[in-house]
PDB file of C-alpha atoms in Angstrom:
ATOM      1  CA  GLU A 294      12.488 -10.308 -12.968  1.00  0.00           C
ATOM      2  CA  ALA A 295       8.719  -9.964 -13.313  1.00  0.00           C
ATOM      3  CA  GLY A 296       6.915  -7.927 -10.692  1.00  0.00           C
ATOM      4  CA  VAL A 297       3.530  -8.611  -9.148  1.00  0.00           C
ATOM      5  CA  THR A 298       0.972  -9.104 -11.905  1.00  0.00           C
ATOM      6  CA  GLN A 299      -2.767  -8.652 -11.538  1.00  0.00           C
ATOM      7  CA  SER A 300      -5.615  -9.483 -13.880  1.00  0.00           C
ATOM      8  CA  PRO A 301      -7.850  -8.228 -15.219  1.00  0.00           C
ATOM      9  CA  THR A 302      -6.838  -4.579 -15.345  1.00  0.00           C
ATOM     10  CA  HIS A 303     -10.450  -3.463 -15.406  1.00  0.00           C
ATOM     11  CA  LEU A 304     -13.627  -5.292 -14.451  1.00  0.00           C
ATOM     12  CA  ILE A 305     -17.181  -4.080 -14.832  1.00  0.00           C
ATOM     13  CA  LYS A 306     -19.967  -5.875 -12.987  1.00  0.00           C
ATOM     14  CA  THR A 307     -23.515  -5.190 -11.960  1.00  0.00           C
ATOM     15  CA  ARG A 308     -24.849  -5.163  -8.436  1.00  0.00           C
ATOM     16  CA  GLY A 309     -25.386  -8.658  -7.030  1.00  0.00           C
ATOM     17  CA  GLN A 310     -22.873 -10.359  -9.335  1.00  0.00           C
ATOM     18  CA  GLN A 311     -19.618 -11.993  -8.300  1.00  0.00           C
ATOM     19  CA  ALA A 312     -16.127 -10.775  -9.179  1.00  0.00           C
ATOM     20  CA  THR A 313     -12.899 -12.762  -9.288  1.00  0.00           C
ATOM     21  CA  LEU A 314      -9.553 -10.980  -9.250  1.00  0.00           C
ATOM     22  CA  ARG A 315      -6.217 -12.694  -9.729  1.00  0.00           C
ATOM     23  CA  CYS A 316      -2.688 -12.029  -8.562  1.00  0.00           C
ATOM     24  CA  SER A 317       0.696 -13.593  -9.325  1.00  0.00           C
ATOM     25  CA  PRO A 318       3.424 -12.747  -6.819  1.00  0.00           C
ATOM     26  CA  ILE A 319       7.075 -12.105  -7.484  1.00  0.00           C
ATOM     27  CA  SER A 320       8.940 -15.363  -7.919  1.00  0.00           C
ATOM     28  CA  GLY A 321      10.112 -16.631  -4.527  1.00  0.00           C
ATOM     29  CA  HIS A 322       7.558 -14.660  -2.531  1.00  0.00           C
ATOM     30  CA  THR A 323       5.247 -16.757  -0.395  1.00  0.00           C
ATOM     31  CA  SER A 324       2.955 -14.070   1.024  1.00  0.00           C
ATOM     32  CA  VAL A 325       0.174 -12.284  -0.823  1.00  0.00           C
ATOM     33  CA  TYR A 326      -1.750  -9.313   0.524  1.00  0.00           C
ATOM     34  CA  TRP A 327      -4.939  -7.755  -0.817  1.00  0.00           C
ATOM     35  CA  TYR A 328      -5.857  -4.123  -0.256  1.00  0.00           C
ATOM     36  CA  GLN A 329      -8.841  -2.054  -1.337  1.00  0.00           C
ATOM     37  CA  GLN A 330      -8.262   1.524  -2.435  1.00  0.00           C
ATOM     38  CA  ALA A 331     -11.554   3.354  -2.591  1.00  0.00           C
ATOM     39  CA  LEU A 332     -11.873   7.067  -3.293  1.00  0.00           C
ATOM     40  CA  GLY A 333     -11.359   9.088  -0.143  1.00  0.00           C
ATOM     41  CA  LEU A 334     -10.665   6.053   2.050  1.00  0.00           C
ATOM     42  CA  GLY A 335      -7.014   5.337   1.372  1.00  0.00           C
ATOM     43  CA  LEU A 336      -5.748   1.758   1.371  1.00  0.00           C
ATOM     44  CA  GLN A 337      -7.718  -0.657   3.484  1.00  0.00           C
ATOM     45  CA  PHE A 338      -6.248  -4.075   4.302  1.00  0.00           C
ATOM     46  CA  LEU A 339      -8.418  -6.965   3.115  1.00  0.00           C
ATOM     47  CA  LEU A 340      -6.613 -10.297   3.355  1.00  0.00           C
ATOM     48  CA  TRP A 341      -3.192 -11.841   3.917  1.00  0.00           C
ATOM     49  CA  TYR A 342      -2.220 -15.293   2.657  1.00  0.00           C
ATOM     50  CA  ASP A 343       1.000 -17.083   3.409  1.00  0.00           C
ATOM     51  CA  GLU A 344       2.021 -20.604   2.395  1.00  0.00           C
ATOM     52  CA  GLY A 345      -1.513 -21.339   1.235  1.00  0.00           C
ATOM     53  CA  GLU A 346      -3.230 -20.284   4.460  1.00  0.00           C
ATOM     54  CA  GLU A 347      -5.275 -17.214   5.336  1.00  0.00           C
ATOM     55  CA  ARG A 348      -3.285 -15.523   8.105  1.00  0.00           C
ATOM     56  CA  ASN A 349      -5.268 -12.382   8.728  1.00  0.00           C
ATOM     57  CA  ARG A 350      -8.218 -10.455   7.388  1.00  0.00           C
ATOM     58  CA  GLY A 351      -9.268  -6.855   7.686  1.00  0.00           C
ATOM     59  CA  ASN A 352     -12.616  -5.425   8.701  1.00  0.00           C
ATOM     60  CA  PHE A 353     -14.571  -6.580   5.647  1.00  0.00           C
ATOM     61  CA  PRO A 354     -17.695  -8.748   5.407  1.00  0.00           C
ATOM     62  CA  PRO A 355     -17.439 -12.490   4.635  1.00  0.00           C
ATOM     63  CA  ARG A 356     -18.519 -11.941   1.037  1.00  0.00           C
ATOM     64  CA  PHE A 357     -14.902 -10.902   0.500  1.00  0.00           C
ATOM     65  CA  SER A 358     -12.908 -14.104   0.355  1.00  0.00           C
ATOM     66  CA  GLY A 359      -9.987 -15.615  -1.433  1.00  0.00           C
ATOM     67  CA  ARG A 360      -7.442 -18.319  -1.588  1.00  0.00           C
ATOM     68  CA  GLN A 361      -3.802 -18.945  -2.320  1.00  0.00           C
ATOM     69  CA  PHE A 362      -2.744 -21.721  -4.648  1.00  0.00           C
ATOM     70  CA  PRO A 363       0.275 -24.064  -4.327  1.00  0.00           C
ATOM     71  CA  ASN A 364       2.214 -21.859  -6.757  1.00  0.00           C
ATOM     72  CA  TYR A 365       1.527 -18.902  -4.368  1.00  0.00           C
ATOM     73  CA  SER A 366      -0.740 -17.086  -6.800  1.00  0.00           C
ATOM     74  CA  SER A 367      -3.968 -15.840  -5.303  1.00  0.00           C
ATOM     75  CA  GLU A 368      -7.584 -15.086  -6.092  1.00  0.00           C
ATOM     76  CA  LEU A 369      -9.841 -12.555  -4.453  1.00  0.00           C
ATOM     77  CA  ASN A 370     -13.570 -13.236  -4.740  1.00  0.00           C
ATOM     78  CA  VAL A 371     -16.237 -10.685  -4.002  1.00  0.00           C
ATOM     79  CA  ASN A 372     -19.779 -12.051  -3.854  1.00  0.00           C
ATOM     80  CA  ALA A 373     -23.077 -10.172  -3.983  1.00  0.00           C
ATOM     81  CA  LEU A 374     -21.403  -7.036  -5.304  1.00  0.00           C
ATOM     82  CA  GLU A 375     -22.553  -3.695  -3.950  1.00  0.00           C
ATOM     83  CA  LEU A 376     -22.046  -0.258  -5.479  1.00  0.00           C
ATOM     84  CA  GLU A 377     -19.597   0.692  -2.712  1.00  0.00           C
ATOM     85  CA  ASP A 378     -17.317  -2.205  -3.716  1.00  0.00           C
ATOM     86  CA  SER A 379     -16.209  -0.076  -6.659  1.00  0.00           C
ATOM     87  CA  ALA A 380     -12.515   0.527  -6.030  1.00  0.00           C
ATOM     88  CA  LEU A 381      -8.976  -0.264  -7.087  1.00  0.00           C
ATOM     89  CA  TYR A 382      -7.945  -3.629  -5.650  1.00  0.00           C
ATOM     90  CA  LEU A 383      -4.241  -3.928  -5.090  1.00  0.00           C
ATOM     91  CA  CYS A 384      -2.279  -7.090  -4.538  1.00  0.00           C
ATOM     92  CA  ALA A 385       1.160  -7.130  -2.938  1.00  0.00           C
ATOM     93  CA  SER A 386       3.661  -9.885  -2.364  1.00  0.00           C
ATOM     94  CA  SER A 387       6.451 -10.356   0.120  1.00  0.00           C
ATOM     95  CA  PHE A 388       8.977 -12.821   1.402  1.00  0.00           C
ATOM     96  CA  GLY A 389       9.231 -12.499   5.157  1.00  0.00           C
ATOM     97  CA  GLY A 390       7.000  -9.448   5.369  1.00  0.00           C
ATOM     98  CA  GLU A 391       9.700  -6.778   5.571  1.00  0.00           C
ATOM     99  CA  LYS A 392       8.928  -5.235   2.189  1.00  0.00           C
ATOM    100  CA  LEU A 393       5.677  -5.383   0.255  1.00  0.00           C
ATOM    101  CA  PHE A 394       5.745  -5.025  -3.517  1.00  0.00           C
ATOM    102  CA  PHE A 395       2.527  -4.031  -5.224  1.00  0.00           C
ATOM    103  CA  GLY A 396       0.970  -4.803  -8.564  1.00  0.00           C
ATOM    104  CA  SER A 397      -0.816  -2.238 -10.734  1.00  0.00           C
ATOM    105  CA  GLY A 398      -4.220  -3.214  -9.459  1.00  0.00           C
ATOM    106  CA  THR A 399      -7.629  -4.206 -10.802  1.00  0.00           C
ATOM    107  CA  GLN A 400     -10.148  -1.395 -11.165  1.00  0.00           C
ATOM    108  CA  LEU A 401     -13.536  -2.855 -10.246  1.00  0.00           C
ATOM    109  CA  SER A 402     -16.619  -0.890 -11.240  1.00  0.00           C
ATOM    110  CA  VAL A 403     -20.008  -1.997  -9.954  1.00  0.00           C
ATOM    111  CA  LEU A 404     -22.981  -0.570 -11.844  1.00  0.00           C
TER     112      LEU A 404
ATOM    113  CA  GLY B  96      -4.593   8.257  17.294  1.00  0.00           C
ATOM    114  CA  GLU B  97      -5.827   5.269  15.353  1.00  0.00           C
ATOM    115  CA  ASP B  98      -4.963   6.538  11.886  1.00  0.00           C
ATOM    116  CA  VAL B  99      -1.737   7.291  10.079  1.00  0.00           C
ATOM    117  CA  GLU B 100      -2.034  11.004   9.328  1.00  0.00           C
ATOM    118  CA  GLN B 101      -0.679  12.876   6.329  1.00  0.00           C
ATOM    119  CA  SER B 102      -1.439  16.265   4.862  1.00  0.00           C
ATOM    120  CA  LEU B 103      -3.469  15.896   1.687  1.00  0.00           C
ATOM    121  CA  PHE B 104      -1.656  18.172  -0.711  1.00  0.00           C
ATOM    122  CA  LEU B 105       1.730  19.784  -1.355  1.00  0.00           C
ATOM    123  CA  SER B 106       2.706  22.051  -4.224  1.00  0.00           C
ATOM    124  CA  VAL B 107       6.320  22.942  -5.063  1.00  0.00           C
ATOM    125  CA  ARG B 108       8.306  24.361  -7.949  1.00  0.00           C
ATOM    126  CA  GLU B 109      10.702  22.278  -9.985  1.00  0.00           C
ATOM    127  CA  GLY B 110      14.169  22.340  -8.441  1.00  0.00           C
ATOM    128  CA  ASP B 111      12.922  23.062  -4.914  1.00  0.00           C
ATOM    129  CA  SER B 112      12.998  20.549  -2.073  1.00  0.00           C
ATOM    130  CA  SER B 113       9.772  18.841  -1.032  1.00  0.00           C
ATOM    131  CA  VAL B 114       9.059  17.667   2.493  1.00  0.00           C
ATOM    132  CA  ILE B 115       6.148  15.308   3.092  1.00  0.00           C
ATOM    133  CA  ASN B 116       5.206  14.666   6.698  1.00  0.00           C
ATOM    134  CA  CYS B 117       3.476  11.761   8.405  1.00  0.00           C
ATOM    135  CA  THR B 118       2.361  10.969  11.949  1.00  0.00           C
ATOM    136  CA  TYR B 119       2.013   7.279  12.650  1.00  0.00           C
ATOM    137  CA  THR B 120       0.162   5.516  15.416  1.00  0.00           C
ATOM    138  CA  ASP B 121       2.409   3.111  17.269  1.00  0.00           C
ATOM    139  CA  SER B 122       5.753   4.100  18.753  1.00  0.00           C
ATOM    140  CA  SER B 123       6.688   0.400  18.689  1.00  0.00           C
ATOM    141  CA  SER B 124       6.230   0.084  14.947  1.00  0.00           C
ATOM    142  CA  THR B 125       9.199  -1.783  13.564  1.00  0.00           C
ATOM    143  CA  TYR B 126       9.388  -0.437  10.017  1.00  0.00           C
ATOM    144  CA  LEU B 127       8.152   2.761   8.429  1.00  0.00           C
ATOM    145  CA  TYR B 128       7.700   3.065   4.666  1.00  0.00           C
ATOM    146  CA  TRP B 129       7.212   5.552   1.879  1.00  0.00           C
ATOM    147  CA  TYR B 130       5.386   4.478  -1.261  1.00  0.00           C
ATOM    148  CA  LYS B 131       4.715   6.440  -4.461  1.00  0.00           C
ATOM    149  CA  GLN B 132       1.622   6.054  -6.625  1.00  0.00           C
ATOM    150  CA  GLU B 133       1.453   7.579 -10.086  1.00  0.00           C
ATOM    151  CA  PRO B 134      -1.913   7.985 -11.875  1.00  0.00           C
ATOM    152  CA  GLY B 135      -3.420   4.671 -12.899  1.00  0.00           C
ATOM    153  CA  ALA B 136      -0.625   2.659 -11.311  1.00  0.00           C
ATOM    154  CA  GLY B 137       0.016   0.587  -8.224  1.00  0.00           C
ATOM    155  CA  LEU B 138       2.259   1.535  -5.329  1.00  0.00           C
ATOM    156  CA  GLN B 139       6.012   1.707  -5.774  1.00  0.00           C
ATOM    157  CA  LEU B 140       8.183   1.182  -2.697  1.00  0.00           C
ATOM    158  CA  LEU B 141      10.458   4.224  -2.517  1.00  0.00           C
ATOM    159  CA  THR B 142      12.293   3.656   0.720  1.00  0.00           C
ATOM    160  CA  TYR B 143      11.847   2.367   4.229  1.00  0.00           C
ATOM    161  CA  ILE B 144      13.506   2.782   7.594  1.00  0.00           C
ATOM    162  CA  PHE B 145      13.957   0.485  10.536  1.00  0.00           C
ATOM    163  CA  SER B 146      12.767   1.887  13.829  1.00  0.00           C
ATOM    164  CA  ASN B 147      16.240   1.951  15.415  1.00  0.00           C
ATOM    165  CA  MET B 148      17.419   4.484  12.821  1.00  0.00           C
ATOM    166  CA  ASP B 149      16.937   8.259  12.869  1.00  0.00           C
ATOM    167  CA  MET B 150      17.747   8.969   9.260  1.00  0.00           C
ATOM    168  CA  LYS B 151      18.203   7.224   5.956  1.00  0.00           C
ATOM    169  CA  GLN B 152      19.442   8.767   2.730  1.00  0.00           C
ATOM    170  CA  ASP B 153      19.033   7.291  -0.717  1.00  0.00           C
ATOM    171  CA  GLN B 154      20.101   9.553  -3.595  1.00  0.00           C
ATOM    172  CA  ARG B 155      17.568  12.446  -3.653  1.00  0.00           C
ATOM    173  CA  LEU B 156      15.482  10.967  -0.851  1.00  0.00           C
ATOM    174  CA  THR B 157      16.039  11.572   2.858  1.00  0.00           C
ATOM    175  CA  VAL B 158      13.875   9.959   5.498  1.00  0.00           C
ATOM    176  CA  LEU B 159      13.803  11.341   9.039  1.00  0.00           C
ATOM    177  CA  LEU B 160      12.274   9.443  11.930  1.00  0.00           C
ATOM    178  CA  ASN B 161      11.328  10.928  15.299  1.00  0.00           C
ATOM    179  CA  LYS B 162      10.121   8.017  17.404  1.00  0.00           C
ATOM    180  CA  LYS B 163       9.291  10.144  20.433  1.00  0.00           C
ATOM    181  CA  ASP B 164       6.790  12.189  18.411  1.00  0.00           C
ATOM    182  CA  LYS B 165       5.880   9.294  16.068  1.00  0.00           C
ATOM    183  CA  HIS B 166       6.787  11.546  13.170  1.00  0.00           C
ATOM    184  CA  LEU B 167       8.180  10.475   9.808  1.00  0.00           C
ATOM    185  CA  SER B 168       9.183  12.752   6.968  1.00  0.00           C
ATOM    186  CA  LEU B 169      10.326  12.315   3.388  1.00  0.00           C
ATOM    187  CA  ARG B 170      12.487  14.981   1.819  1.00  0.00           C
ATOM    188  CA  ILE B 171      12.919  14.987  -1.955  1.00  0.00           C
ATOM    189  CA  ALA B 172      15.822  17.129  -3.108  1.00  0.00           C
ATOM    190  CA  ASP B 173      15.771  18.901  -6.482  1.00  0.00           C
ATOM    191  CA  THR B 174      12.146  17.934  -7.092  1.00  0.00           C
ATOM    192  CA  GLN B 175      11.285  17.180 -10.715  1.00  0.00           C
ATOM    193  CA  THR B 176       7.951  17.206 -12.560  1.00  0.00           C
ATOM    194  CA  GLY B 177       8.235  13.408 -12.721  1.00  0.00           C
ATOM    195  CA  ASP B 178       7.990  13.354  -8.936  1.00  0.00           C
ATOM    196  CA  SER B 179       4.363  14.505  -9.158  1.00  0.00           C
ATOM    197  CA  ALA B 180       2.386  11.643  -7.603  1.00  0.00           C
ATOM    198  CA  ILE B 181       0.637  10.558  -4.426  1.00  0.00           C
ATOM    199  CA  TYR B 182       2.985   9.591  -1.596  1.00  0.00           C
ATOM    200  CA  PHE B 183       1.857   7.162   1.076  1.00  0.00           C
ATOM    201  CA  CYS B 184       3.353   6.695   4.485  1.00  0.00           C
ATOM    202  CA  ALA B 185       2.911   3.255   6.086  1.00  0.00           C
ATOM    203  CA  GLU B 186       3.837   1.556   9.324  1.00  0.00           C
ATOM    204  CA  ARG B 187       4.351  -2.050  10.292  1.00  0.00           C
ATOM    205  CA  ARG B 188       2.991  -2.426  13.795  1.00  0.00           C
ATOM    206  CA  PRO B 189       4.570  -4.998  16.140  1.00  0.00           C
ATOM    207  CA  GLY B 190       2.988  -8.404  15.794  1.00  0.00           C
ATOM    208  CA  TYR B 191       1.523  -7.591  12.386  1.00  0.00           C
ATOM    209  CA  SER B 192       2.783  -8.580   8.960  1.00  0.00           C
ATOM    210  CA  THR B 193       0.416  -6.187   7.237  1.00  0.00           C
ATOM    211  CA  LEU B 194       1.051  -2.496   6.715  1.00  0.00           C
ATOM    212  CA  THR B 195      -1.189   0.362   7.823  1.00  0.00           C
ATOM    213  CA  PHE B 196      -1.276   3.237   5.359  1.00  0.00           C
ATOM    214  CA  GLY B 197      -2.049   6.918   5.541  1.00  0.00           C
ATOM    215  CA  LYS B 198      -4.463   8.418   3.026  1.00  0.00           C
ATOM    216  CA  GLY B 199      -1.630   9.827   0.938  1.00  0.00           C
ATOM    217  CA  THR B 200      -0.197  13.237   0.088  1.00  0.00           C
ATOM    218  CA  MET B 201      -0.602  14.490  -3.447  1.00  0.00           C
ATOM    219  CA  LEU B 202       2.604  16.221  -4.575  1.00  0.00           C
ATOM    220  CA  LEU B 203       2.276  18.603  -7.498  1.00  0.00           C
ATOM    221  CA  VAL B 204       5.492  19.886  -9.050  1.00  0.00           C
ATOM    222  CA  SER B 205       5.149  22.863 -11.354  1.00  0.00           C
ATOM    223  CA  PRO B 206       7.768  23.909 -13.940  1.00  0.00           C
TER     224      PRO B 206
END
């Protein structure tokens, strides 16, 4: 069974640009979570989608947004990129929320 | 406290036992988790424990939970060089479907 897949693996952007990150959950999972892992800050919760709806968001500005599609895959969009957005972005999926399974992440570098 | 606390670093010799400690924030947290992150990879769910349990054993892994002190530990028996990684403790607070993570403990296993 395929795990959580994320694309691209690496993404290089310049300040002010927009980035789009994608995530496909484990088959049968309806929830997708996005986390940011920046150096020295641990994992910070970004967004939670379930059944196509945004259920919760962490303490991030509105330029971080996303959506969940009918097939439960998800996109994370980051507008007006800033240098401090450079981080590993991790997606996780779950059915029922008891266990979260993570993908390998997208390493975003903002120059 | 507001943060899940973990010591930053632990060094052991191959064959020894490793004990990684964590202090979480909410005595009502329903589930407590241990994740492993190897270099360049996402997070792998190692084990988790429900809050009404004191201990859980899974092969070389033993999880101990002290709800009174909000203390969680992960013991790895017969530690191998392949166990070298960052270990994250996480809690699921009541009313939340997201997880709150510590900053991780880097385990270094030397031959």
